[in-house]
């Protein structure tokens, strides 16, 4: 069955209308950004924990990096969700995710066991998340170009 045949089927067009609706799009973007909203809120509510996290990863001065991460994640998430320079916010979150993943989830340095397995899974999940943000940016940049 070709794509054109699928889309001419009333069942498929209904599905396309549903998943293409503004509410589903907004909820999907909110879900994609959920960790980048939850993380900063947790840091705000437990700033000492945020400072300890920055210290753990060798980011000094810890207070500067904690505030910078909070502002960055909330701002970029808002850009993605509301659509203001969505592509830029999505690419920024993708790059941030890649850097943070390679800093925080170095599973290849861990001894075999449950912790390594969990870090490996989280590493590849974060790669997928970074890829999803690139997809959002590409869609945002090309949707007006008839693609």
PDB file of C-alpha atoms in Angstrom:
ATOM      1  CA  UNK A   1       0.000   0.000   0.000  1.00  0.00           C
ATOM      2  CA  UNK A   2       1.490   3.322  -1.011  1.00  0.00           C
ATOM      3  CA  UNK A   3       1.484   6.469   1.061  1.00  0.00           C
ATOM      4  CA  UNK A   4      -1.016   8.092  -1.332  1.00  0.00           C
ATOM      5  CA  UNK A   5      -3.347   5.084  -1.016  1.00  0.00           C
ATOM      6  CA  UNK A   6      -3.064   5.182   2.760  1.00  0.00           C
ATOM      7  CA  UNK A   7      -3.850   8.885   2.924  1.00  0.00           C
ATOM      8  CA  UNK A   8      -6.838   8.553   0.597  1.00  0.00           C
ATOM      9  CA  UNK A   9      -8.344   6.046   3.036  1.00  0.00           C
ATOM     10  CA  UNK A  10     -10.774   7.917   5.336  1.00  0.00           C
ATOM     11  CA  UNK A  11      -9.357   6.125   8.385  1.00  0.00           C
ATOM     12  CA  UNK A  12      -5.849   7.344   7.642  1.00  0.00           C
ATOM     13  CA  UNK A  13      -6.910  10.907   6.913  1.00  0.00           C
ATOM     14  CA  UNK A  14      -8.773  11.002  10.240  1.00  0.00           C
ATOM     15  CA  UNK A  15      -5.637   9.812  12.001  1.00  0.00           C
ATOM     16  CA  UNK A  16      -3.560  12.414  10.154  1.00  0.00           C
ATOM     17  CA  UNK A  17      -5.991  15.177  11.171  1.00  0.00           C
ATOM     18  CA  UNK A  18      -5.940  14.017  14.778  1.00  0.00           C
ATOM     19  CA  UNK A  19      -2.169  13.761  15.199  1.00  0.00           C
ATOM     20  CA  UNK A  20      -1.675  16.951  13.190  1.00  0.00           C
ATOM     21  CA  UNK A  21      -4.050  18.935  15.368  1.00  0.00           C
ATOM     22  CA  UNK A  22      -2.692  21.922  17.303  1.00  0.00           C
ATOM     23  CA  UNK A  23      -3.497  20.356  20.693  1.00  0.00           C
ATOM     24  CA  UNK A  24      -1.675  17.099  19.893  1.00  0.00           C
ATOM     25  CA  UNK A  25       1.277  19.051  18.469  1.00  0.00           C
ATOM     26  CA  UNK A  26       1.469  21.255  21.581  1.00  0.00           C
ATOM     27  CA  UNK A  27       1.146  18.287  23.949  1.00  0.00           C
ATOM     28  CA  UNK A  28       3.842  16.412  22.009  1.00  0.00           C
ATOM     29  CA  UNK A  29       6.220  19.364  22.184  1.00  0.00           C
ATOM     30  CA  UNK A  30       5.455  19.727  25.892  1.00  0.00           C
ATOM     31  CA  UNK A  31       6.250  16.032  26.409  1.00  0.00           C
ATOM     32  CA  UNK A  32       9.474  16.380  24.421  1.00  0.00           C
ATOM     33  CA  UNK A  33      10.522  19.301  26.640  1.00  0.00           C
ATOM     34  CA  UNK A  34       9.267  17.774  29.918  1.00  0.00           C
ATOM     35  CA  UNK A  35      12.736  16.910  31.269  1.00  0.00           C
ATOM     36  CA  UNK A  36      13.948  20.424  30.402  1.00  0.00           C
ATOM     37  CA  UNK A  37      11.114  21.909  32.447  1.00  0.00           C
ATOM     38  CA  UNK A  38      11.196  19.458  35.360  1.00  0.00           C
ATOM     39  CA  UNK A  39      14.995  19.683  35.757  1.00  0.00           C
ATOM     40  CA  UNK A  40      15.186  23.458  36.201  1.00  0.00           C
ATOM     41  CA  UNK A  41      12.160  23.495  38.509  1.00  0.00           C
ATOM     42  CA  UNK A  42      13.863  20.862  40.671  1.00  0.00           C
ATOM     43  CA  UNK A  43      17.054  22.953  40.663  1.00  0.00           C
ATOM     44  CA  UNK A  44      15.096  26.057  41.706  1.00  0.00           C
ATOM     45  CA  UNK A  45      13.364  24.201  44.546  1.00  0.00           C
ATOM     46  CA  UNK A  46      16.640  22.606  45.706  1.00  0.00           C
ATOM     47  CA  UNK A  47      19.339  25.077  44.751  1.00  0.00           C
ATOM     48  CA  UNK A  48      21.867  23.421  47.076  1.00  0.00           C
ATOM     49  CA  UNK A  49      21.275  20.197  45.158  1.00  0.00           C
ATOM     50  CA  UNK A  50      21.811  22.099  41.905  1.00  0.00           C
ATOM     51  CA  UNK A  51      25.111  23.416  43.250  1.00  0.00           C
ATOM     52  CA  UNK A  52      26.160  19.907  44.270  1.00  0.00           C
ATOM     53  CA  UNK A  53      25.302  18.658  40.772  1.00  0.00           C
ATOM     54  CA  UNK A  54      27.455  21.354  39.151  1.00  0.00           C
ATOM     55  CA  UNK A  55      30.309  20.528  41.549  1.00  0.00           C
ATOM     56  CA  UNK A  56      29.946  16.827  40.740  1.00  0.00           C
ATOM     57  CA  UNK A  57      30.492  17.543  37.043  1.00  0.00           C
ATOM     58  CA  UNK A  58      33.322  20.008  37.690  1.00  0.00           C
ATOM     59  CA  UNK A  59      31.406  23.096  36.557  1.00  0.00           C
ATOM     60  CA  UNK A  60      32.723  26.140  38.426  1.00  0.00           C
ATOM     61  CA  UNK A  61      31.581  28.544  39.646  1.00  0.00           C
ATOM     62  CA  UNK A  62      28.723  26.233  40.505  1.00  0.00           C
ATOM     63  CA  UNK A  63      26.162  28.990  41.156  1.00  0.00           C
ATOM     64  CA  UNK A  64      26.804  30.577  37.761  1.00  0.00           C
ATOM     65  CA  UNK A  65      26.403  27.268  35.920  1.00  0.00           C
ATOM     66  CA  UNK A  66      23.307  26.298  37.915  1.00  0.00           C
ATOM     67  CA  UNK A  67      21.564  29.581  37.074  1.00  0.00           C
ATOM     68  CA  UNK A  68      22.716  29.397  33.455  1.00  0.00           C
ATOM     69  CA  UNK A  69      21.339  25.864  33.049  1.00  0.00           C
ATOM     70  CA  UNK A  70      18.031  26.829  34.669  1.00  0.00           C
ATOM     71  CA  UNK A  71      17.565  29.868  32.423  1.00  0.00           C
ATOM     72  CA  UNK A  72      18.756  28.053  29.306  1.00  0.00           C
ATOM     73  CA  UNK A  73      16.516  24.997  29.701  1.00  0.00           C
ATOM     74  CA  UNK A  74      13.388  26.995  30.536  1.00  0.00           C
ATOM     75  CA  UNK A  75      13.976  29.530  27.744  1.00  0.00           C
ATOM     76  CA  UNK A  76      14.753  26.959  25.043  1.00  0.00           C
ATOM     77  CA  UNK A  77      11.782  24.825  26.124  1.00  0.00           C
ATOM     78  CA  UNK A  78       9.466  27.826  25.924  1.00  0.00           C
ATOM     79  CA  UNK A  79      10.783  28.591  22.429  1.00  0.00           C
ATOM     80  CA  UNK A  80      10.030  25.041  21.289  1.00  0.00           C
ATOM     81  CA  UNK A  81       6.584  24.888  22.848  1.00  0.00           C
ATOM     82  CA  UNK A  82       5.273  28.319  21.835  1.00  0.00           C
ATOM     83  CA  UNK A  83       6.960  28.317  18.427  1.00  0.00           C
ATOM     84  CA  UNK A  84       9.115  31.442  18.758  1.00  0.00           C
ATOM     85  CA  UNK A  85      12.253  30.514  16.804  1.00  0.00           C
ATOM     86  CA  UNK A  86      11.299  26.904  17.500  1.00  0.00           C
ATOM     87  CA  UNK A  87      14.098  25.616  15.291  1.00  0.00           C
ATOM     88  CA  UNK A  88      16.724  27.530  17.310  1.00  0.00           C
ATOM     89  CA  UNK A  89      15.395  26.321  20.658  1.00  0.00           C
ATOM     90  CA  UNK A  90      15.227  22.754  19.384  1.00  0.00           C
ATOM     91  CA  UNK A  91      18.790  22.827  18.023  1.00  0.00           C
ATOM     92  CA  UNK A  92      20.031  24.386  21.260  1.00  0.00           C
ATOM     93  CA  UNK A  93      18.378  21.646  23.331  1.00  0.00           C
ATOM     94  CA  UNK A  94      19.750  18.996  20.975  1.00  0.00           C
ATOM     95  CA  UNK A  95      23.307  20.286  21.352  1.00  0.00           C
ATOM     96  CA  UNK A  96      22.925  20.684  25.106  1.00  0.00           C
ATOM     97  CA  UNK A  97      21.598  17.140  25.371  1.00  0.00           C
ATOM     98  CA  UNK A  98      24.502  15.711  23.383  1.00  0.00           C
ATOM     99  CA  UNK A  99      27.109  17.511  25.476  1.00  0.00           C
ATOM    100  CA  UNK A 100      25.411  16.614  28.771  1.00  0.00           C
ATOM    101  CA  UNK A 101      25.025  12.999  27.666  1.00  0.00           C
ATOM    102  CA  UNK A 102      28.724  12.589  26.903  1.00  0.00           C
ATOM    103  CA  UNK A 103      29.639  14.314  30.187  1.00  0.00           C
ATOM    104  CA  UNK A 104      27.189  12.560  32.512  1.00  0.00           C
ATOM    105  CA  UNK A 105      26.593   9.105  31.008  1.00  0.00           C
ATOM    106  CA  UNK A 106      30.052   7.688  30.276  1.00  0.00           C
ATOM    107  CA  UNK A 107      28.861   4.094  30.518  1.00  0.00           C
ATOM    108  CA  UNK A 108      31.994   2.828  28.757  1.00  0.00           C
ATOM    109  CA  UNK A 109      34.039   3.820  31.822  1.00  0.00           C
ATOM    110  CA  UNK A 110      31.841   1.841  34.213  1.00  0.00           C
ATOM    111  CA  UNK A 111      32.291  -1.705  35.411  1.00  0.00           C
ATOM    112  CA  UNK A 112      29.751  -4.211  34.067  1.00  0.00           C
ATOM    113  CA  UNK A 113      26.574  -4.443  36.104  1.00  0.00           C
ATOM    114  CA  UNK A 114      23.210  -2.814  36.683  1.00  0.00           C
ATOM    115  CA  UNK A 115      24.557   0.761  36.927  1.00  0.00           C
ATOM    116  CA  UNK A 116      26.388   0.402  33.610  1.00  0.00           C
ATOM    117  CA  UNK A 117      23.313  -1.079  31.946  1.00  0.00           C
ATOM    118  CA  UNK A 118      21.128   1.776  33.200  1.00  0.00           C
ATOM    119  CA  UNK A 119      23.674   4.396  32.102  1.00  0.00           C
ATOM    120  CA  UNK A 120      23.927   2.725  28.676  1.00  0.00           C
ATOM    121  CA  UNK A 121      20.160   2.790  28.242  1.00  0.00           C
ATOM    122  CA  UNK A 122      19.962   6.423  29.375  1.00  0.00           C
ATOM    123  CA  UNK A 123      22.828   7.341  27.011  1.00  0.00           C
ATOM    124  CA  UNK A 124      21.019   5.968  23.970  1.00  0.00           C
ATOM    125  CA  UNK A 125      17.663   7.378  25.084  1.00  0.00           C
ATOM    126  CA  UNK A 126      19.306  10.814  25.241  1.00  0.00           C
ATOM    127  CA  UNK A 127      20.740  10.330  21.745  1.00  0.00           C
ATOM    128  CA  UNK A 128      17.172   9.677  20.569  1.00  0.00           C
ATOM    129  CA  UNK A 129      15.973  12.788  22.375  1.00  0.00           C
ATOM    130  CA  UNK A 130      18.679  14.882  20.700  1.00  0.00           C
ATOM    131  CA  UNK A 131      17.631  13.420  17.346  1.00  0.00           C
ATOM    132  CA  UNK A 132      13.994  14.274  18.022  1.00  0.00           C
ATOM    133  CA  UNK A 133      14.954  17.898  18.612  1.00  0.00           C
ATOM    134  CA  UNK A 134      16.848  17.962  15.293  1.00  0.00           C
ATOM    135  CA  UNK A 135      13.702  16.577  13.639  1.00  0.00           C
ATOM    136  CA  UNK A 136      11.602  19.353  15.225  1.00  0.00           C
ATOM    137  CA  UNK A 137      14.079  21.954  13.948  1.00  0.00           C
ATOM    138  CA  UNK A 138      14.111  20.469  10.443  1.00  0.00           C
ATOM    139  CA  UNK A 139      10.320  20.349  10.326  1.00  0.00           C
ATOM    140  CA  UNK A 140      10.060  23.917  11.578  1.00  0.00           C
ATOM    141  CA  UNK A 141      12.566  25.187   9.004  1.00  0.00           C
ATOM    142  CA  UNK A 142      11.051  23.313   6.047  1.00  0.00           C
ATOM    143  CA  UNK A 143       7.284  23.353   6.659  1.00  0.00           C
ATOM    144  CA  UNK A 144       6.918  26.688   4.868  1.00  0.00           C
ATOM    145  CA  UNK A 145       9.049  25.482   1.971  1.00  0.00           C
ATOM    146  CA  UNK A 146       6.391  23.023   0.824  1.00  0.00           C
ATOM    147  CA  UNK A 147       8.268  19.966   2.123  1.00  0.00           C
TER     148      UNK A 147
END
